[in-house]
Short mmCIF file of C-alpha atoms in Angstrom, two decimals:
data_model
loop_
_atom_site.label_atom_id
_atom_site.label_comp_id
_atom_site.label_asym_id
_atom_site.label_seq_id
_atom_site.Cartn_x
_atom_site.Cartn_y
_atom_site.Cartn_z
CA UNK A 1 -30.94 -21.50 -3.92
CA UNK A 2 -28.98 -21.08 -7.22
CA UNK A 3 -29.55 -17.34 -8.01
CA UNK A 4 -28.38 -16.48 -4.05
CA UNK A 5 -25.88 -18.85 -4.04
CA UNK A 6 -24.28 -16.95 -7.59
CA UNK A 7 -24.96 -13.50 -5.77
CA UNK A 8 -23.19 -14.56 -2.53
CA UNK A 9 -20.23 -15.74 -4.79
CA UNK A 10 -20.02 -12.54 -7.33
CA UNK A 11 -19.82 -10.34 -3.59
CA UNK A 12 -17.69 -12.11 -2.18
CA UNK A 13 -15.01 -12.62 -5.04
CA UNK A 14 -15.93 -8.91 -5.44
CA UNK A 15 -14.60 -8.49 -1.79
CA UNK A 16 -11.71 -10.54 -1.83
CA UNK A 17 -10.25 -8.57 -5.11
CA UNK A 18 -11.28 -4.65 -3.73
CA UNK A 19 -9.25 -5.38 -0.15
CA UNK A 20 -7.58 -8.69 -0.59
CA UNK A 21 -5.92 -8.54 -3.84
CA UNK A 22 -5.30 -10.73 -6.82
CA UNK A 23 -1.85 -10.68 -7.55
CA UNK A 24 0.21 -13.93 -7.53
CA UNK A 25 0.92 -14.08 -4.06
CA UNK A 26 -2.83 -13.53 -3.04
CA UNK A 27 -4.48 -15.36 -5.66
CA UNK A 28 -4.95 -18.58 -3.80
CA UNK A 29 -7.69 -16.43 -1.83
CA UNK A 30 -9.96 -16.16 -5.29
CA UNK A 31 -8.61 -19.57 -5.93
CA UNK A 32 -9.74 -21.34 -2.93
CA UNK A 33 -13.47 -19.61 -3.26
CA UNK A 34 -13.59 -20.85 -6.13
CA UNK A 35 -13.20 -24.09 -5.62
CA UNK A 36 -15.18 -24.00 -2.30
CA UNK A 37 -18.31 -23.01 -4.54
CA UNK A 38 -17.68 -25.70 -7.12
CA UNK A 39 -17.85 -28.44 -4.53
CA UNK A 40 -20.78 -26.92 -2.88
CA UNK A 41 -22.80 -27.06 -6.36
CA UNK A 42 -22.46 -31.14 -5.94
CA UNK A 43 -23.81 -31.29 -2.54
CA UNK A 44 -27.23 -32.54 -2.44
CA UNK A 45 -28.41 -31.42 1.67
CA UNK A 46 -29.65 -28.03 1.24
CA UNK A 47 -28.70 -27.63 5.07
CA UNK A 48 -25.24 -27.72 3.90
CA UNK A 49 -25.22 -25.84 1.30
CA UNK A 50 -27.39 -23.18 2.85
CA UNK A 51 -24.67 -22.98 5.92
CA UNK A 52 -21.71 -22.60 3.20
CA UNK A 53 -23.84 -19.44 1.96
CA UNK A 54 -24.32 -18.08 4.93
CA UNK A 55 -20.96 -18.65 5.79
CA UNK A 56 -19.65 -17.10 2.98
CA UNK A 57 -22.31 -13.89 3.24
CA UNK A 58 -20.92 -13.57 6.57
CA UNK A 59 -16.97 -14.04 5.37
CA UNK A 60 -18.26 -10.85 2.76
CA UNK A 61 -19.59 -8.55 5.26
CA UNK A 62 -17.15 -8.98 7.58
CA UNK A 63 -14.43 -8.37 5.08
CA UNK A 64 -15.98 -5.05 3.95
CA UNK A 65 -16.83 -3.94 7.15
CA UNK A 66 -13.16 -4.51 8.42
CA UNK A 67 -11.70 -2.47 5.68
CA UNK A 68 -14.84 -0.03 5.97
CA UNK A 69 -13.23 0.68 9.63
CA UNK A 70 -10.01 0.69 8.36
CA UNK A 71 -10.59 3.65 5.89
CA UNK A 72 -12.70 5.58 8.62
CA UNK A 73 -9.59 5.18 11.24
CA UNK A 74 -7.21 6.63 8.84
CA UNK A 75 -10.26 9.46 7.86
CA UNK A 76 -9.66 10.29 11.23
CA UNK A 77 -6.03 10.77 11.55
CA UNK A 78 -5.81 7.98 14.48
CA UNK A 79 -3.37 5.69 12.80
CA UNK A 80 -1.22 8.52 11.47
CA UNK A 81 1.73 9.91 14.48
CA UNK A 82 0.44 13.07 16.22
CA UNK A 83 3.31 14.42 16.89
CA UNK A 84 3.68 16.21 13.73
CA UNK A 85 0.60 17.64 13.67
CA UNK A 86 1.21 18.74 17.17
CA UNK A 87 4.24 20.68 16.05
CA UNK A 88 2.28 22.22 13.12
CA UNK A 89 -0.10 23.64 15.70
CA UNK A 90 2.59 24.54 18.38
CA UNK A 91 4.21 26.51 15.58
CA UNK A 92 1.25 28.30 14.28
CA UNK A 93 0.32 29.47 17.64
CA UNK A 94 3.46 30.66 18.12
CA UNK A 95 3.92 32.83 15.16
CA UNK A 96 0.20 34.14 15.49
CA UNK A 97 1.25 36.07 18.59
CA UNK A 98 4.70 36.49 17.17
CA UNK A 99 7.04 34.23 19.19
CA UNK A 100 9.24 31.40 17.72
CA UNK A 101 9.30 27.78 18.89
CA UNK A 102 12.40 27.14 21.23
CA UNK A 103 14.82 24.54 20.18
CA UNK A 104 13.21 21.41 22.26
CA UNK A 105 10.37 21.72 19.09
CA UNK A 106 12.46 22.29 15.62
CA UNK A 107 13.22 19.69 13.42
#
């Protein structure tokens, strides 16, 4: 139970300081795992403590896999405004067959 437990924590304090942070303002997040661990290590009911890893495993994958969708949402251009890009377009089609955009579509 020891070595997972230590493996569980090192990924999940990984976690917490790729997407979370650890600046002062977000430090009570590495701060509170901390602790949460420490009091876990004087718990004798390995039901307990095998929830609180589990728990904690979960907290970790769910944190990566948020941020995981996160990066492939803004991969895909989804959570950046279209309309842009739909003027870029607009634009090059009209100057591949030589026309201009009318006024409605100039910035």
């Amino acid at each position: 139970m020891g070595l997972e437990s230590v493996r569980v924590y090192r990924n999940l304090l990984k976690a917490v300081k790729k997407h979370i942070g650890t600046e002062g303002s977000k430090k009570h997040f590495s701060d509170y795992i901390t602790q949460e661990f420490r009091n876990t290590s004087s718990l004798t009911d390995p039901s307990v403590i095998k929830q609180k890893i589990n728990l904690a495993s979960n907290y970790t994958y769910i944190l990566n896999s948020v941020h995981h969708h996160q990066e492939l949402l803004f991969s895909y251009n989804i959570a950046v405004d279209r309309s842009e890009e739909m003027t870029r377009t607009l634009r090059k089609s009209a100057g591949s067959v030589g026309l201009q955009l009318p006024e409605v579509y100039r910035a």
